[in-house]
XYZ file of C-alpha atoms in Angstrom:
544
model
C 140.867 123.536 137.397
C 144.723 121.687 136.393
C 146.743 123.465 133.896
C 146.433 119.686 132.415
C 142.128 120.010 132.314
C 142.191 123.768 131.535
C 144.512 122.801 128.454
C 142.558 120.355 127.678
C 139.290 122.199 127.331
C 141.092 124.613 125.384
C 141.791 122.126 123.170
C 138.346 121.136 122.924
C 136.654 124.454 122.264
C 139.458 125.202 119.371
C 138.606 121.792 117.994
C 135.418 122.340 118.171
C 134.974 126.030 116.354
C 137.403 124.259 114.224
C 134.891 121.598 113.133
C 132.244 123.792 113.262
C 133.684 126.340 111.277
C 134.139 123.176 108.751
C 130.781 122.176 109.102
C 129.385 125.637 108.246
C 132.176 125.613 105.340
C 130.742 122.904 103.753
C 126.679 124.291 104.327
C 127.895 127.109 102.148
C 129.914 125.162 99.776
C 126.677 122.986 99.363
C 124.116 125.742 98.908
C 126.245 127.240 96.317
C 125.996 123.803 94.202
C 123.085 123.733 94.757
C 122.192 127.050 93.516
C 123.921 126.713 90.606
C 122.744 123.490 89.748
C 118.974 125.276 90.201
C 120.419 127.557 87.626
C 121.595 125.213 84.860
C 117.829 123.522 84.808
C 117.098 127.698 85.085
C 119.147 128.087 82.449
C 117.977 125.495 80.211
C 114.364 125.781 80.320
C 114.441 129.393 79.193
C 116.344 127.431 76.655
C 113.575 125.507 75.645
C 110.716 128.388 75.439
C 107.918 127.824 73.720
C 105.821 130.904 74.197
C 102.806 131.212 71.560
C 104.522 133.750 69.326
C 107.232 131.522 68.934
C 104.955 128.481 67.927
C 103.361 130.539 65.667
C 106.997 131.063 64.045
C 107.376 127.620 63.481
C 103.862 127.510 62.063
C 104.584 129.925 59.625
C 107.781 128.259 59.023
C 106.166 124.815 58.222
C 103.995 126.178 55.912
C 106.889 127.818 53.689
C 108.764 124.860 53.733
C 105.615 122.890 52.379
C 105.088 125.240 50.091
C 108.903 124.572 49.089
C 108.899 121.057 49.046
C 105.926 121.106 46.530
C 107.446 123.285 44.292
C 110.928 121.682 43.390
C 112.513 118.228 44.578
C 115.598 119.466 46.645
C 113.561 123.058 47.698
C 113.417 122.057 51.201
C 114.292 119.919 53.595
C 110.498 118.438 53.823
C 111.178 115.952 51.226
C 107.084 116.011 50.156
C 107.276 112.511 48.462
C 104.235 111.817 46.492
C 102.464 108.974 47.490
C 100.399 108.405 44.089
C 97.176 107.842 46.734
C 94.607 109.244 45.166
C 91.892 107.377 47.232
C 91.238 107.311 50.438
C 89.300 104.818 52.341
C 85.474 105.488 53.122
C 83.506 102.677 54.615
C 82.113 101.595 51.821
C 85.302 98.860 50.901
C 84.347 95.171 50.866
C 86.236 92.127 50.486
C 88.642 90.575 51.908
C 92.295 91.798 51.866
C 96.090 90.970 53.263
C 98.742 92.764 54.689
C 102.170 91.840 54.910
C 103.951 94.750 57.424
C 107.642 94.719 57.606
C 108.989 97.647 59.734
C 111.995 96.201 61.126
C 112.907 93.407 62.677
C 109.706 91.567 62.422
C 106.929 91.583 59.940
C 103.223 90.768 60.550
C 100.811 88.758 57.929
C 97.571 90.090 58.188
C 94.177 88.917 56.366
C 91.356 91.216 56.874
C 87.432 90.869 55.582
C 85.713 94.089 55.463
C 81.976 94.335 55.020
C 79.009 96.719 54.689
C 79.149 98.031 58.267
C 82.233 100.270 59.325
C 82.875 97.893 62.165
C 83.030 94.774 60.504
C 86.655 94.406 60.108
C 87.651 90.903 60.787
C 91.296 89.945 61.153
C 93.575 87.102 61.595
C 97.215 87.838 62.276
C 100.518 86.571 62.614
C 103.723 87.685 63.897
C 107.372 86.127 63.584
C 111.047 87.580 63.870
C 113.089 87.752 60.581
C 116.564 85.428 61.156
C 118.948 88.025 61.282
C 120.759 86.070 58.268
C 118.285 87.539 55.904
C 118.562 90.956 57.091
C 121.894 91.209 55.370
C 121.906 88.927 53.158
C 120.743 88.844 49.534
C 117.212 90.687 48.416
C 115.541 87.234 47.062
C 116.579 85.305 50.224
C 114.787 87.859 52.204
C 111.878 87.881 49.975
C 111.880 84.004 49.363
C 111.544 83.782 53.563
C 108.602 86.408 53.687
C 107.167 84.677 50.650
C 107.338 80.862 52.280
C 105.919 82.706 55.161
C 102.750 83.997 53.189
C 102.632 80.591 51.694
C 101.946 78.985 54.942
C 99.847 81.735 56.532
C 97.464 81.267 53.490
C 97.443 77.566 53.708
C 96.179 77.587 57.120
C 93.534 80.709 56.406
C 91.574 78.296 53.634
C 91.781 75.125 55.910
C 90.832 76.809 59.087
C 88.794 79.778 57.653
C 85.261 80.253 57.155
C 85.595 83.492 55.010
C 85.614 82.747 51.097
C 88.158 82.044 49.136
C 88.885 83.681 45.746
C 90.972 83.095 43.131
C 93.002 86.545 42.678
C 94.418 87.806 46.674
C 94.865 91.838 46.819
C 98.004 92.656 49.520
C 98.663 95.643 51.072
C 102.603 96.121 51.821
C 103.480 98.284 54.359
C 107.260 99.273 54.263
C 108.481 101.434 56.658
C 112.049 102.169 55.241
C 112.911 105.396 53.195
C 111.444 104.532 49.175
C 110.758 106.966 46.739
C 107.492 106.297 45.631
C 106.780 105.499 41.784
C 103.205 104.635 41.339
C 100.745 103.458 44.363
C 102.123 100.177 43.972
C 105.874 100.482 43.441
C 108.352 102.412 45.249
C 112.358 102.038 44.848
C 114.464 101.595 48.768
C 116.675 104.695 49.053
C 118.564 103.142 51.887
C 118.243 100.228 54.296
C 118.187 101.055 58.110
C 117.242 99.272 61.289
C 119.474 96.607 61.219
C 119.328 95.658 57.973
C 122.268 95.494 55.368
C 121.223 94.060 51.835
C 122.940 95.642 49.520
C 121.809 94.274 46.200
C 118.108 95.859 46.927
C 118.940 99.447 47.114
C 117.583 100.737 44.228
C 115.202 98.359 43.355
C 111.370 98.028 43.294
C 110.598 96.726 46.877
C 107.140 95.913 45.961
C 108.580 93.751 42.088
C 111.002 91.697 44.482
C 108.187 90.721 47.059
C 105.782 90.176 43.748
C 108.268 88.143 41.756
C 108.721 85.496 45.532
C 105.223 85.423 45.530
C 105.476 84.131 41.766
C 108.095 82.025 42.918
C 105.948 80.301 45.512
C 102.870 80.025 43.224
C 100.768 82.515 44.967
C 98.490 84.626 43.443
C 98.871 87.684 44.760
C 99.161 91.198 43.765
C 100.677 94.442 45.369
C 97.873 96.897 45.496
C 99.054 99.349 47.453
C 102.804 100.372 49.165
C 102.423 102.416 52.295
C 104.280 103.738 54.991
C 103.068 103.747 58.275
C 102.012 107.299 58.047
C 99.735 107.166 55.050
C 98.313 103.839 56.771
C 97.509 105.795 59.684
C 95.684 108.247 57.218
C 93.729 105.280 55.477
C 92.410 104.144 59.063
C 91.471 107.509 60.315
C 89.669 108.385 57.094
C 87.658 105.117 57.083
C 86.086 106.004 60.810
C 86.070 109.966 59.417
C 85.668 111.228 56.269
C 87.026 114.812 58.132
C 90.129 113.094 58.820
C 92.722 115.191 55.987
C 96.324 114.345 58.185
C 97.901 111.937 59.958
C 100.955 112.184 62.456
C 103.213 109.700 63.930
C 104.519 110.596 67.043
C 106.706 107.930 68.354
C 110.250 106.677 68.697
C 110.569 108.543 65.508
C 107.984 110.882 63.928
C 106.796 111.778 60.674
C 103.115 113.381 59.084
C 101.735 112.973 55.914
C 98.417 114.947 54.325
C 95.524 114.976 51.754
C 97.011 117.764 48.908
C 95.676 119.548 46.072
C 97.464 117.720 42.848
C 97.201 121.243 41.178
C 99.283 122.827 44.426
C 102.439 120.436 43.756
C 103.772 122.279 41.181
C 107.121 120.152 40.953
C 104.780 117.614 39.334
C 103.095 119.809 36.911
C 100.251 117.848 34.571
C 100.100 115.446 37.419
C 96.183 113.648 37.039
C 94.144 112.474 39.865
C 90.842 110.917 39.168
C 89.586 112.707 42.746
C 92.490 116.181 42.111
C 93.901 115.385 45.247
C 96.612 113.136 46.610
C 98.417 112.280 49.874
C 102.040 113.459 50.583
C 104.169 112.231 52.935
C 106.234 114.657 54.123
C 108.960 113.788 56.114
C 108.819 116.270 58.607
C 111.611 115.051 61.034
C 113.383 116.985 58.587
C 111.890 119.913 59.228
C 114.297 122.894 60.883
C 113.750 126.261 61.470
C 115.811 128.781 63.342
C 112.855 129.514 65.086
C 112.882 126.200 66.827
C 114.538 126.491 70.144
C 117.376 124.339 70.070
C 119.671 124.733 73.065
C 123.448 123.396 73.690
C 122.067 120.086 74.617
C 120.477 119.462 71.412
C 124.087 120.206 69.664
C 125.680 117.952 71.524
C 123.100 115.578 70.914
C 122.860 116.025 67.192
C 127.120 115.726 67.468
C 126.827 112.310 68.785
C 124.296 110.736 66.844
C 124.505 108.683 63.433
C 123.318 111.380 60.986
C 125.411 114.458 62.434
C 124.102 117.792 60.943
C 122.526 121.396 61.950
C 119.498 120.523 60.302
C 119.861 116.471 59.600
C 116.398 115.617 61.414
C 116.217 118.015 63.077
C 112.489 118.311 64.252
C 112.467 114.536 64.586
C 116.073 114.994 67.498
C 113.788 117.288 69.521
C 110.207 115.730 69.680
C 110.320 111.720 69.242
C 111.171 109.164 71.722
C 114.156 108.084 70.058
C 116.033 111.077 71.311
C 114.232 112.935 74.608
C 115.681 110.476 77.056
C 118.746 111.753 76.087
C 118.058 115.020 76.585
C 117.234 114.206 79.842
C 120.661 112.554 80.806
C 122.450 115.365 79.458
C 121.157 118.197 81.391
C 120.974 115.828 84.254
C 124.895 114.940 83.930
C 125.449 118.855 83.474
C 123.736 119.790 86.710
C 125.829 116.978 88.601
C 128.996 118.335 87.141
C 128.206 121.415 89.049
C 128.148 119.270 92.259
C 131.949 118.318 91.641
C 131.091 114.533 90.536
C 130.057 113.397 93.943
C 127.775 116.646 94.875
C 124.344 114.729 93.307
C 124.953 111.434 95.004
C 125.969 113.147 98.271
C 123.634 116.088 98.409
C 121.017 116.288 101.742
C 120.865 119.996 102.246
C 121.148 120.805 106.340
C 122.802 117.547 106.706
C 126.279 117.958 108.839
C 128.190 115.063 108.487
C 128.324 114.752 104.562
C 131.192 112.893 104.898
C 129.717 110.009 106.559
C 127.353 109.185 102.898
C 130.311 108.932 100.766
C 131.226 104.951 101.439
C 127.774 103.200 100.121
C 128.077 105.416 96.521
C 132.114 106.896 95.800
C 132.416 103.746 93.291
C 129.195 104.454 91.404
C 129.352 106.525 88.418
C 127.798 109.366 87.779
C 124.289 108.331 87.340
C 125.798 105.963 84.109
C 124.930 109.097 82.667
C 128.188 108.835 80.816
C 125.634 106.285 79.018
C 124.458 107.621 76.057
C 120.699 106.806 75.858
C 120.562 105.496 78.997
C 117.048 106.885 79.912
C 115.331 104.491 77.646
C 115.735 100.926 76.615
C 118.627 99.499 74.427
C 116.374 99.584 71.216
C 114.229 102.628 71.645
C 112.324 104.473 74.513
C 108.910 102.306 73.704
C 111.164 98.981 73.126
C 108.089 96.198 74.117
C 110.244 95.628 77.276
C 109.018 98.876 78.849
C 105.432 99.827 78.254
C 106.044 103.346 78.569
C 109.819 105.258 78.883
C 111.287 105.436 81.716
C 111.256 109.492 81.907
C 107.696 109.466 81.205
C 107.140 107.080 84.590
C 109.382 109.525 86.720
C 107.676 112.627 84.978
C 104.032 110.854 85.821
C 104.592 109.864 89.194
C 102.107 111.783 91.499
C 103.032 109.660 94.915
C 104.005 112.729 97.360
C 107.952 110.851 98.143
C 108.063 110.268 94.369
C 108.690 106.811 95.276
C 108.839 105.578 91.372
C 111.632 107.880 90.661
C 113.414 106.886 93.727
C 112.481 102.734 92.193
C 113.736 103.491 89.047
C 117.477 105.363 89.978
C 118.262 102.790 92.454
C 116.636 99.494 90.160
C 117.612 100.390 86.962
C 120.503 103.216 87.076
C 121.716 101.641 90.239
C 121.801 104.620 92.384
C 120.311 104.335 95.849
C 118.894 106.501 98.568
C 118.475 109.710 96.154
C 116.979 112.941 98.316
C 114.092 113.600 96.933
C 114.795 117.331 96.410
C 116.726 116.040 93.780
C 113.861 113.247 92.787
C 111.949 116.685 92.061
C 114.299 118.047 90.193
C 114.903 115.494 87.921
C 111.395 115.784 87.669
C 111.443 118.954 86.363
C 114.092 118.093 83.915
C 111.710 115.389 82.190
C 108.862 118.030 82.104
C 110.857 120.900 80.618
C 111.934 118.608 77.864
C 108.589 117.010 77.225
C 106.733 119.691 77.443
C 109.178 121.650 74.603
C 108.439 118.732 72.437
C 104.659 118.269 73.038
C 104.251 122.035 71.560
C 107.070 121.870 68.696
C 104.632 118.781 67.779
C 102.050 120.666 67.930
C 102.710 123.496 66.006
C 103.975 121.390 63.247
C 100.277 120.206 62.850
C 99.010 123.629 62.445
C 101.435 124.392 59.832
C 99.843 121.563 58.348
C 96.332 123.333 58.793
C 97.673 126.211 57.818
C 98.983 124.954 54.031
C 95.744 123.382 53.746
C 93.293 126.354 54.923
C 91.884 124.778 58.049
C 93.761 126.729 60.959
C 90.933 129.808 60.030
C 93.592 132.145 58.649
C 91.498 132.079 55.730
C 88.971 134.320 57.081
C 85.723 132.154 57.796
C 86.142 131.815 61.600
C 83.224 129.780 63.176
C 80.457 131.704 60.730
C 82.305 135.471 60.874
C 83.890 137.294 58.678
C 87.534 137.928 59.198
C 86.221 142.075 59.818
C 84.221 140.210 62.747
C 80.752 140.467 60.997
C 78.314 137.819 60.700
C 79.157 135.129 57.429
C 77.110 132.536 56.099
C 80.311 129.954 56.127
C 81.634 128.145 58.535
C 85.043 126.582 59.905
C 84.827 123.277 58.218
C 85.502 120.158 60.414
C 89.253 118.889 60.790
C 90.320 115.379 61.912
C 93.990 114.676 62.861
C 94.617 111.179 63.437
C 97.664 110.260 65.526
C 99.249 107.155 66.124
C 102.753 106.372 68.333
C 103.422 105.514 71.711
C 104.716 109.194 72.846
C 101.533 110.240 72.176
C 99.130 107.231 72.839
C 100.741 105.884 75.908
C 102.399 109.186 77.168
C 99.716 110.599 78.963
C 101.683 114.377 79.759
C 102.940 114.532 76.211
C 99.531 114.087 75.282
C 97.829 116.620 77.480
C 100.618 119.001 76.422
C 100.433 118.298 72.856
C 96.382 118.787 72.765
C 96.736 122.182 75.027
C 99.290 123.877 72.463
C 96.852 123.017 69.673
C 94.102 124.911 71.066
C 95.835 128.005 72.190
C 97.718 128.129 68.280
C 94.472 127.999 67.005
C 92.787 130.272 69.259
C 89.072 129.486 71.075
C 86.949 130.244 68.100
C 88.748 127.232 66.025
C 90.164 124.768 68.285
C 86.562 123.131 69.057
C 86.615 122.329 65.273
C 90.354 120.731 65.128
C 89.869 117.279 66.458
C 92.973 115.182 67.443
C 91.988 111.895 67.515
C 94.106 108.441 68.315
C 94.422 105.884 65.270
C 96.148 102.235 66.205
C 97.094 100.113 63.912
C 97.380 102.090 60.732
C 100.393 100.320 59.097
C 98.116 97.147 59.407
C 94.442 97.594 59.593
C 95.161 100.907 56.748
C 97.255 98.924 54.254
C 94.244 96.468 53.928
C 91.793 99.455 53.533
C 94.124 101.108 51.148
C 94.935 98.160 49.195
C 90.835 97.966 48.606
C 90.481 101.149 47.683
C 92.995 101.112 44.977
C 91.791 97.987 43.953
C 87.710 98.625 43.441
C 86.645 101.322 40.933
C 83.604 101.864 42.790
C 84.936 103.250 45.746
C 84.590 106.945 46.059
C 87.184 109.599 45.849
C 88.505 111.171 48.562
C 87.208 114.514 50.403
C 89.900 117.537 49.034
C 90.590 120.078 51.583
């Protein structure tokens, strides 16, 4: 061999340990990112714990802070607003009732005839958008627009109709913005939110501006009942089942309300019931506990939102739609930052030439994770555009490539060609943080059962004696009805939510705690309770 080919095979082997002493360089490099992006999701799922003595912590803790609530206004952060509902559907409501639903930014006119049998209710609807003039302008142009509305939905009901007319309408008014409640049919706005900016109505009588439009516009109609969605919910499930004491919403927000003992509020002492019971809403999302496991994420999260505070909806930021997404992105964006920026668009563990994958993605940005919210839709995670939120399809998908994860980073984040050891990650990410809010959820509604005696702390456990011996009582029959599309349409957060239930309560009294799903309550139970508060023949509701 030539000094001039021996040189240049020299040259060749150097280059080549040299390159493949770059190569293996870069292996390492890339394991080690790896590894410690493994350990961040590591990190933050012991983070989010929810073992069974810690659920049973934040049992215990919703029950003191109902017990709180009751006692003084300002005891807790559990507001426990009175509701003034007394009554609670039963089956036995006849007639025929509307319901005019405003919850943001549309309403819904509903008419409803109910009859003799439970299943005979009958109902015509409409929906419509409110212009977003009214939403911040003045409170009677906003009421004089809902009230031409009823106008002309009740016009068309008696020429189209074949149900009978009568001279005096009952209407149910379901009002899903923050009112402190004054009587069953009156309730003053605390504040306006979803969109809407009219300042001359806060402080008023929300149900005495919609009554004095309806005067306006000649209609005879009168408020019989004002109800959140909540207490709707309540009024439905109690109409199918008298066993039905609760009611949770679980959606993009979150909230429970309950069937009381009037004698156990004690910040309304003398308070008369005709049945010695009444519902409270309780505006858990309020709820916070330092037993709740709350993890960096959540600070940063509660940092960045619009009501910034420790314990400013608290329960609400870690187990409703309107924030989990979120979550998601931010442990998602804190794992890539472990990959130096490029490390989770670039990543294929084994693969040598790395360099040769970062032309099709260097301009992207990080996952828009920089996007706050990004995970779900503009509005909210169930916004009508998506059907279900976009974590819950990548947390669902069961296809062995997880090809839907892969669909939605590259159709809707714009990020192509993912690996799907990452795809599974990411998986993982959406079921830490689901799960965690599935049993926070859950334990809330055995704090509920708790306050109320149903959870079997009491002592009667399934006909024994809380020695174990043989008792002539027995664990009464509890319905929980639920309503929300985390729960309803979120098929995981479901099964999760159900499974934490049962192991709180323990196998002797789960079988008697029925969860049950209730759609429609801010419509179909405004009717129901507007009848019941509006017939003195209908019976008073069950007391725990």
């Amino acid at each position: 061999m030539g000094k001039v080919g021996f040189g240049l095979a020299v040259t060749c082997a150097v280059a080549s340990c040299a390159i493949a002493a770059i190569l293996v360089s870069r292996r390492v490099k890339s394991r080690r990112k790896w590894n410690r992006m493994v350990g961040v999701l590591g990190e933050f799922e012991e983070g989010c714990s929810t073992s069974i003595g810690r659920l049973r912590q934040v049992v215990d803790a919703m029950d003191v802070e109902m017990h709180a609530g009751l006692a003084s206004e300002g005891g807790s952060k559990l507001k426990m607003l009175l509701t003034f509902i007394d009554n609670l559907p039963n089956g036995n409501e006849k007639g025929n009732y509307y319901v005019l639903d405003l919850g943001g930014t549309n309403f819904r006119i509903l008419r409803l005839q109910l009859g003799d049998e439970r299943s005979m209710i009958l109902r015509h609807d409409v929906e419509q958008p409110i212009p977003p003039a009214f939403m911040t302008s003045t409170s009677e142009d906003l009421f004089d627009f809902i009230a031409s509305s009823l106008e002309q939905f009740v016009e068309r009901e008696a020429n189209s109709s074949d149900l009978p007319l009568v001279k005096r309408r009952e209407l149910g008014f379901t009002f899903s913005f923050p009112v402190k409640q004054t009587s069953v049919s009156s309730g003053i706005l605390i504040k306006w939110t979803k969109g809407f900016s009219i300042e001359d109505m806060v402080g008023k009588d929300v149900a005495e501006c919609l009554q004095q439009a309806m005067i306006k516009r000649g209609l005879d109609m009168r408020v019989a009942a004002l109800v959140n969605d909540t207490v709707g919910t309540l009024a439905l499930g109690h109409y199918h089942d008298e066993d039905t004491v609760a009611a949770v919403i679980i959606g993009t927000g979150t909230n429970a309300c309950y069937v009381e003992r009037t004698d156990a509020i004690i910040k309304c002492q003398g308070l008369l019931t005709n049945s010695g019971g009444m519902v409270v809403n309780m505006e858990w999302g309020n709820f916070w506990s330092s037993h709740l496991p709350r993890t960096s994420y959540d600070v940063d999260l509660d940092t960045d939102s619009p009501n910034p505070n420790d314990q400013a909806r608290g329960f609400e930021k870690m187990i409703s739609g309107m924030y989990l997404g979120d979550i998601v992105r931010r442990v998602i964006l804190s794992m890539s930052h472990e990959l130096d920026i490029l490390g989770m668009l670039l990543l294929v563990i084994g693969t040598l030439y790395l360099e040769n994958l970062c032309g099709p993605v260097v301009n992207y940005r990080i996952w828009k994770l920089d996007d706050p919210y990004e995970l779900h839709s503009s509005a909210s995670l169930f916004h009508r555009k998506w059907r279900t939120p976009l974590m819950a399809v990548m947390h669902e998908d069961d296809s062995p490539d997880l090809r839907e994860v892969a669909r939605i980073l590259k159709d809707t984040l714009k990020i192509p060609d993912v690996p799907l050891k990452v795809r599974k990650l990411i998986v993982k990410v959406c079921d830490v943080v689901t799960r965690r809010a599935a049993r926070l959820a859950a334990a809330g509604i055995v704090g509920i059962l708790k306050k109320i005696g149903r959870d079997g702390s009491s002592g009667i456990m399934s006909g024994r004696t809380k020695n174990g011996g043989e008792s002539s009582g027995k664990m009464r029959r509890t319905v929980v009805a639920i309503e929300g599309g985390l729960y309803v349409r979120y098929s995981m957060f479901r099964e999760y939510l159900n499974e934490a239930v049962a192991e709180i309560l323990g196998e002797e009294i789960a079988p008697h705690v029925i969860l049950r799903v209730s759609e429609d309550g801010s419509g179909i139970g405004a009717a129901l309770l507007a009848a019941s508060h509006s017939s003195p023949s209908v019976d008073s509701v069950s007391l725990p």
